[in-house]
Amino acid sequence: MKTTLYLLVGLLASVTVAGNIIHVDDDDLSRLIDPFIPGDYAINHTAYRQALTLFLDTNIDVYAPNSTGNFPVFYFITGFGGIVPAEAHTLLLSQIASHGIVVVAVWKLGSPETSFDPAWFETTVDFVENRLENSLHNQEGYISDFHVDYLHSFIGGHSGGSHVAVAQFQTNCLNYQGLILIDAVDGNSPIPENITMFVITPGQKVNFTVPTLQIVTGLDPVIGPYGLAFAPEELSGRRFFDAMTGPTWYVNATAYGHADLMDPVYVELNEITQFCPSDPSAPKEEYIQFLTGEIISFINGVLGPVEKCAFFDYLEMSGLVGINTENDFVSNGWERCSPLQCVLTPSSDLID
């Protein structure tokens, strides 16, 4: 099975080379910018490769608007703990960036176990905060009034990339404002006998408090023809939701599967190999729209929880752009529409 797993990863690389819910009036939502359509910004894509870039020991792909503005950062760690090449998610990441976000997709070929070390990610953060803006100005021709607002950053991941994001919060909040988990899986691979490290302990809370958006799919825990579930129920889903200590939104896109957020060529590859369960009749373009809208709504709500609190309603509604969802929310003591921040929780305060 392990050979099959890494053959797929290699193939991917080769192709690229709700309790306490308070709703606001619909009128408030109608006044918001629609997060479910492409944003107003044209996007540039810049690739930084580990072997060719000083001060960087990961690969990063930057999707950003070459426009006037101070743009917050969204770090996105790819699947298998950061092994899947970022270009597998170009459509999704470009649409997110079109709303005025500097998307930094992070990946690094190697053992997924190494990504559990928080230091694995720190050099990327250092590069983004100290060198990225100058690089985009000097080497990529970005206009002088373009700025990377790294003081307002978000971090998230897909599948096994989610455990990387959680591991970062376990040691330092840095400039992170929120956590975004998509099809989150704990452990270093979907093969149970090889999982030796975890970031969540069932029955215990994490040692940090941060607003969190968790998006799962209904087919995540389904066992495929290779005998694997890429998000086994015991390692995904509520395992993460129940462990969070800040306001947490849970969105289950019931008709979709683990690989459906990828670019069309990868979705087609997955349907041919049947590696991850997927419903061919479920429209993938609408799913990309939906994911973009949910992520942008979360980011806008966290950055402006008073004046943009209505964005949170989009995280609690089913049927948006035709995607049926099961939604849940837990406030964990947060007063709705009040300012949010990330804090580390002393271990003595953790609730078992």
C-alpha positions as a LaTeX table, in Angstrom:
\begin{tabular}{lrrr}
\hline
Residue & $x$ (\AA) & $y$ (\AA) & $z$ (\AA) \\
\hline
Met1 & 0.00 & 0.00 & 0.00 \\
Lys2 & 2.82 & 2.37 & 0.83 \\
Thr3 & 4.24 & 1.83 & $-2.67$ \\
Thr4 & 0.85 & 2.64 & $-4.18$ \\
Leu5 & 0.62 & 5.83 & $-2.11$ \\
Tyr6 & 3.97 & 7.18 & $-3.21$ \\
Leu7 & 3.38 & 6.16 & $-6.81$ \\
Leu8 & 0.33 & 8.41 & $-6.79$ \\
Val9 & 2.28 & 11.24 & $-5.23$ \\
Gly10 & 4.96 & 10.82 & $-7.88$ \\
Leu11 & 2.31 & 10.81 & $-10.58$ \\
Leu12 & 0.86 & 14.04 & $-9.22$ \\
Ala13 & 4.30 & 15.61 & $-9.20$ \\
Ser14 & 4.98 & 14.51 & $-12.73$ \\
Val15 & 1.81 & 16.09 & $-14.08$ \\
Thr16 & 2.82 & 19.44 & $-12.64$ \\
Val17 & 6.88 & 19.23 & $-12.99$ \\
Ala18 & $-24.29$ & 24.57 & 15.75 \\
Gly19 & $-25.26$ & 25.85 & 19.05 \\
Asn20 & $-25.38$ & 29.50 & 20.10 \\
Ile21 & $-25.70$ & 30.74 & 16.56 \\
Ile22 & $-26.93$ & 34.32 & 16.21 \\
His23 & $-27.89$ & 35.29 & 12.66 \\
Val24 & $-27.95$ & 38.80 & 11.30 \\
Asp25 & $-30.58$ & 40.12 & 8.89 \\
Asp26 & $-30.41$ & 39.10 & 5.24 \\
Asp27 & $-30.08$ & 42.80 & 4.43 \\
Asp28 & $-26.66$ & 42.75 & 6.09 \\
Leu29 & $-25.55$ & 39.89 & 3.84 \\
Ser30 & $-26.82$ & 41.66 & 0.74 \\
Arg31 & $-24.50$ & 44.57 & 1.45 \\
Leu32 & $-21.40$ & 42.37 & 1.50 \\
Ile33 & $-19.14$ & 41.74 & $-1.47$ \\
Asp34 & $-20.08$ & 38.33 & $-2.91$ \\
Pro35 & $-17.27$ & 35.97 & $-1.83$ \\
Phe36 & $-18.55$ & 33.14 & $-4.05$ \\
Ile37 & $-17.61$ & 34.75 & $-7.36$ \\
Pro38 & $-14.08$ & 35.51 & $-8.62$ \\
Gly39 & $-12.62$ & 38.62 & $-7.05$ \\
Asp40 & $-11.67$ & 41.83 & $-8.81$ \\
Tyr41 & $-7.89$ & 41.28 & $-8.87$ \\
Ala42 & $-5.87$ & 39.72 & $-11.69$ \\
Ile43 & $-3.39$ & 37.24 & $-10.25$ \\
Asn44 & 0.30 & 36.58 & $-10.82$ \\
His45 & 1.85 & 33.21 & $-10.02$ \\
Thr46 & 5.46 & 33.08 & $-8.83$ \\
Ala47 & 7.25 & 29.83 & $-8.02$ \\
Tyr48 & 10.16 & 29.70 & $-5.56$ \\
Arg49 & 11.99 & 26.41 & $-5.57$ \\
Gln50 & 13.96 & 25.11 & $-2.63$ \\
Ala51 & 17.04 & 24.22 & $-4.66$ \\
Leu52 & 17.19 & 27.61 & $-6.38$ \\
Thr53 & 16.25 & 30.08 & $-3.63$ \\
Leu54 & 18.54 & 31.18 & $-0.82$ \\
Phe55 & 17.06 & 31.33 & 2.69 \\
Leu56 & 14.30 & 28.87 & 1.77 \\
Asp57 & 14.21 & 25.13 & 2.44 \\
Thr58 & 10.70 & 24.50 & 1.12 \\
Asn59 & 9.01 & 25.08 & $-2.22$ \\
Ile60 & 6.46 & 27.88 & $-2.28$ \\
Asp61 & 4.06 & 29.03 & $-4.97$ \\
Val62 & 2.79 & 32.58 & $-4.53$ \\
Tyr63 & $-0.54$ & 33.65 & $-6.01$ \\
Ala64 & $-0.99$ & 37.39 & $-5.50$ \\
Pro65 & $-2.50$ & 40.53 & $-7.06$ \\
Asn66 & 0.05 & 42.86 & $-8.63$ \\
Ser67 & $-2.04$ & 45.81 & $-7.50$ \\
Thr68 & $-2.13$ & 48.65 & $-5.01$ \\
Gly69 & $-3.00$ & 47.47 & $-1.53$ \\
Asn70 & $-1.97$ & 45.85 & 1.74 \\
Phe71 & $-2.87$ & 42.21 & 1.23 \\
Pro72 & $-3.13$ & 39.64 & 4.06 \\
Val73 & $-1.39$ & 36.27 & 3.74 \\
Phe74 & $-2.88$ & 32.79 & 3.57 \\
Tyr75 & $-0.34$ & 29.98 & 4.00 \\
Phe76 & $-1.68$ & 26.77 & 2.42 \\
Ile77 & 0.07 & 23.44 & 3.08 \\
Thr78 & $-0.70$ & 20.75 & 0.51 \\
Gly79 & $-1.71$ & 17.15 & 1.13 \\
Phe80 & 0.32 & 14.26 & 2.57 \\
Gly81 & 1.92 & 16.71 & 5.01 \\
Gly82 & 3.06 & 19.04 & 2.23 \\
Ile83 & 4.15 & 16.57 & $-0.47$ \\
Val84 & 1.59 & 17.32 & $-3.20$ \\
Pro85 & 2.86 & 20.03 & $-5.60$ \\
Ala86 & 1.02 & 23.34 & $-5.21$ \\
Glu87 & 0.09 & 23.46 & $-8.89$ \\
Ala88 & $-2.49$ & 20.76 & $-8.21$ \\
His89 & $-4.53$ & 23.54 & $-6.55$ \\
Thr90 & $-3.93$ & 26.46 & $-8.92$ \\
Leu91 & $-7.60$ & 27.09 & $-9.67$ \\
Leu92 & $-8.66$ & 27.24 & $-6.02$ \\
Leu93 & $-5.67$ & 29.26 & $-4.84$ \\
Ser94 & $-5.94$ & 31.75 & $-7.70$ \\
Gln95 & $-9.60$ & 32.35 & $-6.97$ \\
Ile96 & $-8.82$ & 32.97 & $-3.29$ \\
Ala97 & $-6.04$ & 35.39 & $-4.24$ \\
Ser98 & $-8.36$ & 37.27 & $-6.60$ \\
His99 & $-10.18$ & 38.60 & $-3.55$ \\
Gly100 & $-7.06$ & 40.44 & $-2.40$ \\
Ile101 & $-5.06$ & 37.72 & $-0.62$ \\
Val102 & $-1.39$ & 36.77 & $-0.93$ \\
Val103 & $-1.67$ & 32.99 & $-1.09$ \\
Val104 & 1.56 & 31.18 & $-0.20$ \\
Ala105 & 1.25 & 27.48 & $-1.04$ \\
Val106 & 3.91 & 25.45 & 0.75 \\
Trp107 & 5.16 & 21.99 & $-0.23$ \\
Lys108 & 8.31 & 19.95 & 0.09 \\
Leu109 & 9.08 & 16.52 & $-1.31$ \\
Gly110 & 10.24 & 14.16 & 1.39 \\
Ser111 & 8.97 & 12.16 & 4.33 \\
Pro112 & 5.61 & 13.39 & 5.66 \\
Glu113 & 6.87 & 12.76 & 9.21 \\
Thr114 & 9.35 & 15.64 & 8.98 \\
Ser115 & 6.47 & 18.11 & 8.61 \\
Phe116 & 5.41 & 17.50 & 12.22 \\
Asp117 & 8.45 & 19.50 & 13.34 \\
Pro118 & 7.29 & 23.14 & 13.70 \\
Ala119 & 10.72 & 24.30 & 12.50 \\
Trp120 & 9.86 & 22.77 & 9.11 \\
Phe121 & 7.68 & 25.79 & 8.43 \\
Glu122 & 9.53 & 28.60 & 10.20 \\
Thr123 & 11.96 & 29.36 & 7.38 \\
Thr124 & 9.03 & 29.84 & 5.01 \\
Val125 & 7.40 & 32.32 & 7.39 \\
Asp126 & 10.72 & 34.14 & 7.77 \\
Phe127 & 11.10 & 34.32 & 3.99 \\
Val128 & 7.57 & 35.68 & 3.52 \\
Glu129 & 7.87 & 38.25 & 6.29 \\
Asn130 & 11.36 & 39.52 & 5.46 \\
Arg131 & 12.04 & 38.86 & 1.77 \\
Leu132 & 8.92 & 38.10 & $-0.25$ \\
Glu133 & 7.70 & 41.66 & $-0.84$ \\
Asn134 & 11.12 & 42.88 & $-1.99$ \\
Ser135 & 11.48 & 39.84 & $-4.23$ \\
Leu136 & 8.13 & 40.47 & $-5.91$ \\
His137 & 9.06 & 44.11 & $-6.43$ \\
Asn138 & 12.60 & 43.55 & $-7.67$ \\
Gln139 & 12.40 & 40.27 & $-9.57$ \\
Glu140 & 8.75 & 40.02 & $-10.56$ \\
Gly141 & 7.97 & 43.66 & $-11.38$ \\
Tyr142 & 5.24 & 44.21 & $-8.81$ \\
Ile143 & 4.17 & 47.85 & $-8.48$ \\
Ser144 & 5.58 & 49.90 & $-5.62$ \\
Asp145 & 2.23 & 50.23 & $-3.84$ \\
Phe146 & 1.80 & 46.46 & $-3.50$ \\
His147 & 2.45 & 45.33 & 0.08 \\
Val148 & 2.39 & 41.97 & 1.87 \\
Asp149 & 0.47 & 42.44 & 5.11 \\
Tyr150 & 2.08 & 39.52 & 6.93 \\
Leu151 & 0.90 & 40.89 & 10.29 \\
His152 & $-2.51$ & 39.55 & 9.27 \\
Ser153 & $-1.83$ & 35.96 & 8.25 \\
Phe154 & $-3.88$ & 32.78 & 8.13 \\
Ile155 & $-2.62$ & 29.23 & 7.94 \\
Gly156 & $-4.33$ & 26.10 & 6.71 \\
Gly157 & $-3.88$ & 22.90 & 4.83 \\
His158 & $-5.50$ & 20.13 & 2.88 \\
Ser159 & $-5.65$ & 16.56 & 4.19 \\
Gly160 & $-2.34$ & 15.72 & 5.92 \\
Gly161 & $-1.23$ & 19.31 & 5.37 \\
Ser162 & $-3.68$ & 20.27 & 8.10 \\
His163 & $-1.61$ & 18.62 & 10.80 \\
Val164 & 1.26 & 20.91 & 9.78 \\
Ala165 & $-0.93$ & 23.95 & 10.40 \\
Val166 & $-2.04$ & 22.67 & 13.80 \\
Ala167 & 1.56 & 21.90 & 14.76 \\
Gln168 & 2.52 & 25.52 & 14.11 \\
Phe169 & 0.00 & 26.82 & 16.65 \\
Gln170 & 1.21 & 24.37 & 19.27 \\
Thr171 & 4.42 & 26.38 & 19.68 \\
Asn172 & 3.68 & 29.97 & 18.62 \\
Cys173 & 0.81 & 32.09 & 17.32 \\
Leu174 & 3.26 & 34.28 & 15.34 \\
Asn175 & 1.11 & 36.62 & 13.20 \\
Tyr176 & $-1.60$ & 34.05 & 12.51 \\
Gln177 & $-5.17$ & 35.29 & 12.84 \\
Gly178 & $-7.01$ & 32.08 & 12.01 \\
Leu179 & $-6.80$ & 28.38 & 11.14 \\
Ile180 & $-8.37$ & 26.82 & 8.03 \\
Leu181 & $-8.62$ & 23.02 & 7.82 \\
Ile182 & $-9.80$ & 21.26 & 4.65 \\
Asp183 & $-10.36$ & 17.48 & 4.80 \\
Ala184 & $-8.07$ & 17.48 & 7.84 \\
Val185 & $-6.32$ & 14.19 & 8.68 \\
Asp186 & $-4.18$ & 13.54 & 11.72 \\
Gly187 & $-1.10$ & 11.37 & 11.32 \\
Asn188 & 1.53 & 11.10 & 8.61 \\
Ser189 & $-0.41$ & 9.15 & 5.97 \\
Pro190 & $-3.75$ & 7.41 & 5.40 \\
Ile191 & $-2.14$ & 4.01 & 6.01 \\
Pro192 & $-2.91$ & 3.18 & 9.68 \\
Glu193 & 0.08 & 0.94 & 10.35 \\
Asn194 & 2.47 & 3.77 & 9.40 \\
Ile195 & 0.92 & 6.52 & 11.55 \\
Thr196 & 3.21 & 7.21 & 14.49 \\
Met197 & 2.73 & 10.92 & 15.24 \\
Phe198 & $-0.37$ & 12.98 & 15.98 \\
Val199 & $-1.28$ & 16.59 & 16.74 \\
Ile200 & $-4.68$ & 15.86 & 18.29 \\
Thr201 & $-5.35$ & 13.72 & 21.36 \\
Pro202 & $-9.00$ & 12.63 & 21.42 \\
Gly203 & $-10.77$ & 13.88 & 24.53 \\
Gln204 & $-8.30$ & 16.72 & 25.05 \\
Lys205 & $-8.28$ & 20.32 & 23.88 \\
Val206 & $-5.41$ & 21.85 & 21.93 \\
Asn207 & $-3.08$ & 24.26 & 23.72 \\
Phe208 & $-4.04$ & 27.30 & 21.66 \\
Thr209 & $-7.14$ & 29.39 & 21.04 \\
Val210 & $-7.79$ & 30.65 & 17.53 \\
Pro211 & $-10.83$ & 31.05 & 15.27 \\
Thr212 & $-11.07$ & 27.98 & 13.07 \\
Leu213 & $-12.87$ & 27.02 & 9.87 \\
Gln214 & $-13.04$ & 23.29 & 9.22 \\
Ile215 & $-14.39$ & 22.03 & 5.90 \\
Val216 & $-14.87$ & 18.30 & 5.35 \\
Thr217 & $-16.48$ & 16.21 & 2.63 \\
Gly218 & $-19.04$ & 13.47 & 2.96 \\
Leu219 & $-16.85$ & 10.93 & 1.13 \\
Asp220 & $-13.76$ & 11.62 & 3.28 \\
Pro221 & $-14.11$ & 8.49 & 5.45 \\
Val222 & $-15.28$ & 6.19 & 2.65 \\
Ile223 & $-12.93$ & 3.30 & 1.92 \\
Gly224 & $-11.84$ & 3.22 & $-1.72$ \\
Pro225 & $-10.98$ & 0.27 & $-3.96$ \\
Tyr226 & $-7.39$ & 0.19 & $-2.63$ \\
Gly227 & $-8.69$ & $-0.48$ & 0.87 \\
Leu228 & $-7.87$ & 3.02 & 2.11 \\
Ala229 & $-9.93$ & 5.87 & 3.47 \\
Phe230 & $-7.97$ & 9.07 & 2.99 \\
Ala231 & $-9.69$ & 10.63 & 5.98 \\
Pro232 & $-10.62$ & 7.76 & 8.31 \\
Glu233 & $-13.36$ & 8.80 & 10.69 \\
Glu234 & $-11.20$ & 8.24 & 13.76 \\
Leu235 & $-8.43$ & 10.48 & 12.36 \\
Ser236 & $-10.47$ & 13.29 & 10.83 \\
Gly237 & $-13.72$ & 15.20 & 11.09 \\
Arg238 & $-14.88$ & 15.65 & 14.66 \\
Arg239 & $-11.43$ & 14.70 & 15.97 \\
Phe240 & $-10.30$ & 18.23 & 15.07 \\
Phe241 & $-13.58$ & 20.06 & 15.70 \\
Asp242 & $-13.93$ & 18.73 & 19.25 \\
Ala243 & $-10.34$ & 19.66 & 20.14 \\
Met244 & $-10.54$ & 23.37 & 19.30 \\
Thr245 & $-10.83$ & 26.01 & 22.02 \\
Gly246 & $-11.80$ & 29.06 & 19.95 \\
Pro247 & $-14.89$ & 29.75 & 17.81 \\
Thr248 & $-15.03$ & 26.93 & 15.28 \\
Trp249 & $-17.18$ & 26.47 & 12.20 \\
Tyr250 & $-17.72$ & 22.98 & 10.78 \\
Val251 & $-18.94$ & 22.60 & 7.19 \\
Asn252 & $-19.53$ & 19.19 & 5.61 \\
Ala253 & $-19.96$ & 19.25 & 1.81 \\
Thr254 & $-21.77$ & 15.94 & 1.81 \\
Ala255 & $-21.65$ & 15.09 & $-1.91$ \\
Tyr256 & $-17.91$ & 15.62 & $-2.39$ \\
Gly257 & $-14.70$ & 13.70 & $-1.91$ \\
His258 & $-11.14$ & 14.20 & $-0.77$ \\
Ala259 & $-9.62$ & 15.11 & $-4.15$ \\
Asp260 & $-12.47$ & 17.20 & $-5.58$ \\
Leu261 & $-10.85$ & 20.54 & $-4.71$ \\
Met262 & $-7.97$ & 19.89 & $-7.12$ \\
Asp263 & $-7.57$ & 21.26 & $-10.65$ \\
Pro264 & $-9.58$ & 19.42 & $-13.35$ \\
Val265 & $-6.66$ & 17.32 & $-14.64$ \\
Tyr266 & $-6.11$ & 15.89 & $-11.15$ \\
Val267 & $-9.80$ & 15.30 & $-10.60$ \\
Glu268 & $-9.88$ & 13.37 & $-13.87$ \\
Leu269 & $-6.77$ & 11.45 & $-12.86$ \\
Asn270 & $-8.40$ & 10.55 & $-9.56$ \\
Glu271 & $-11.56$ & 9.38 & $-11.28$ \\
Ile272 & $-9.51$ & 7.18 & $-13.62$ \\
Thr273 & $-7.46$ & 5.63 & $-10.81$ \\
Gln274 & $-10.36$ & 5.67 & $-8.30$ \\
Phe275 & $-7.76$ & 6.48 & $-5.68$ \\
Cys276 & $-10.11$ & 8.67 & $-3.61$ \\
Pro277 & $-13.86$ & 8.07 & $-3.67$ \\
Ser278 & $-15.62$ & 10.73 & $-5.75$ \\
Asp279 & $-19.05$ & 11.25 & $-7.28$ \\
Pro280 & $-18.55$ & 12.13 & $-10.99$ \\
Ser281 & $-21.97$ & 13.80 & $-11.07$ \\
Ala282 & $-21.09$ & 16.33 & $-8.35$ \\
Pro283 & $-20.09$ & 19.59 & $-10.14$ \\
Lys284 & $-16.48$ & 20.40 & $-9.29$ \\
Glu285 & $-16.42$ & 23.99 & $-10.57$ \\
Glu286 & $-19.20$ & 24.93 & $-8.17$ \\
Tyr287 & $-17.30$ & 23.23 & $-5.36$ \\
Ile288 & $-14.24$ & 25.43 & $-6.05$ \\
Gln289 & $-16.54$ & 28.47 & $-5.93$ \\
Phe290 & $-17.98$ & 27.25 & $-2.66$ \\
Leu291 & $-14.60$ & 26.63 & $-1.03$ \\
Thr292 & $-13.37$ & 30.05 & $-2.14$ \\
Gly293 & $-16.46$ & 31.74 & $-0.75$ \\
Glu294 & $-16.23$ & 29.97 & 2.60 \\
Ile295 & $-12.53$ & 30.76 & 3.01 \\
Ile296 & $-12.93$ & 34.42 & 1.99 \\
Ser297 & $-15.95$ & 34.79 & 4.29 \\
Phe298 & $-13.94$ & 33.39 & 7.20 \\
Ile299 & $-10.92$ & 35.62 & 6.51 \\
Asn300 & $-13.08$ & 38.75 & 6.14 \\
Gly301 & $-15.04$ & 37.94 & 9.28 \\
Val302 & $-11.93$ & 37.38 & 11.37 \\
Leu303 & $-10.19$ & 40.51 & 10.09 \\
Gly304 & $-13.29$ & 42.67 & 10.67 \\
Pro305 & $-15.45$ & 40.85 & 13.25 \\
Val306 & $-17.43$ & 43.96 & 14.15 \\
Glu307 & $-18.21$ & 45.57 & 10.80 \\
Lys308 & $-18.03$ & 42.33 & 8.74 \\
Cys309 & $-19.57$ & 39.89 & 11.21 \\
Ala310 & $-22.31$ & 39.00 & 8.71 \\
Phe311 & $-19.72$ & 37.06 & 6.69 \\
Phe312 & $-19.81$ & 34.38 & 9.38 \\
Asp313 & $-23.40$ & 33.60 & 8.40 \\
Tyr314 & $-22.10$ & 32.13 & 5.13 \\
Leu315 & $-20.31$ & 29.49 & 7.21 \\
Glu316 & $-23.60$ & 28.40 & 8.77 \\
Met317 & $-25.83$ & 28.15 & 5.67 \\
Ser318 & $-26.50$ & 25.23 & 3.33 \\
Gly319 & $-27.23$ & 25.47 & $-0.38$ \\
Leu320 & $-24.76$ & 28.23 & $-1.25$ \\
Val321 & $-23.90$ & 28.07 & $-5.00$ \\
Gly322 & $-25.89$ & 24.85 & $-5.03$ \\
Ile323 & $-23.67$ & 22.97 & $-2.55$ \\
Asn324 & $-25.64$ & 21.21 & 0.16 \\
Thr325 & $-23.85$ & 21.10 & 3.50 \\
Glu326 & $-24.27$ & 20.00 & 7.08 \\
Asn327 & $-23.13$ & 22.85 & 9.33 \\
Asp328 & $-22.13$ & 23.13 & 12.96 \\
Phe329 & $-20.65$ & 25.87 & 15.11 \\
Val330 & $-19.28$ & 26.09 & 18.62 \\
Ser331 & $-18.46$ & 29.44 & 20.20 \\
Asn332 & $-16.20$ & 28.08 & 22.95 \\
Gly333 & $-17.02$ & 31.20 & 24.94 \\
Trp334 & $-16.57$ & 33.70 & 22.10 \\
Glu335 & $-19.06$ & 36.55 & 22.07 \\
Arg336 & $-20.25$ & 36.82 & 18.49 \\
Cys337 & $-18.90$ & 39.78 & 16.52 \\
Ser338 & $-16.30$ & 40.65 & 19.15 \\
Pro339 & $-12.58$ & 40.97 & 18.25 \\
Leu340 & $-10.64$ & 37.74 & 17.81 \\
Gln341 & $-7.02$ & 36.83 & 18.40 \\
Cys342 & $-4.75$ & 33.82 & 18.72 \\
Val343 & $-3.39$ & 32.97 & 22.18 \\
Leu344 & $-1.48$ & 30.04 & 23.59 \\
Thr345 & $-3.31$ & 28.32 & 26.43 \\
Pro346 & $-1.33$ & 27.35 & 29.56 \\
Ser347 & $-1.35$ & 23.58 & 29.84 \\
Ser348 & $-3.00$ & 23.75 & 33.27 \\
Asp349 & $-6.04$ & 25.41 & 31.65 \\
Leu350 & $-6.66$ & 22.67 & 29.10 \\
Ile351 & $-9.99$ & 20.90 & 29.40 \\
Asp352 & $-9.92$ & 17.14 & 29.08 \\
\hline
\end{tabular}
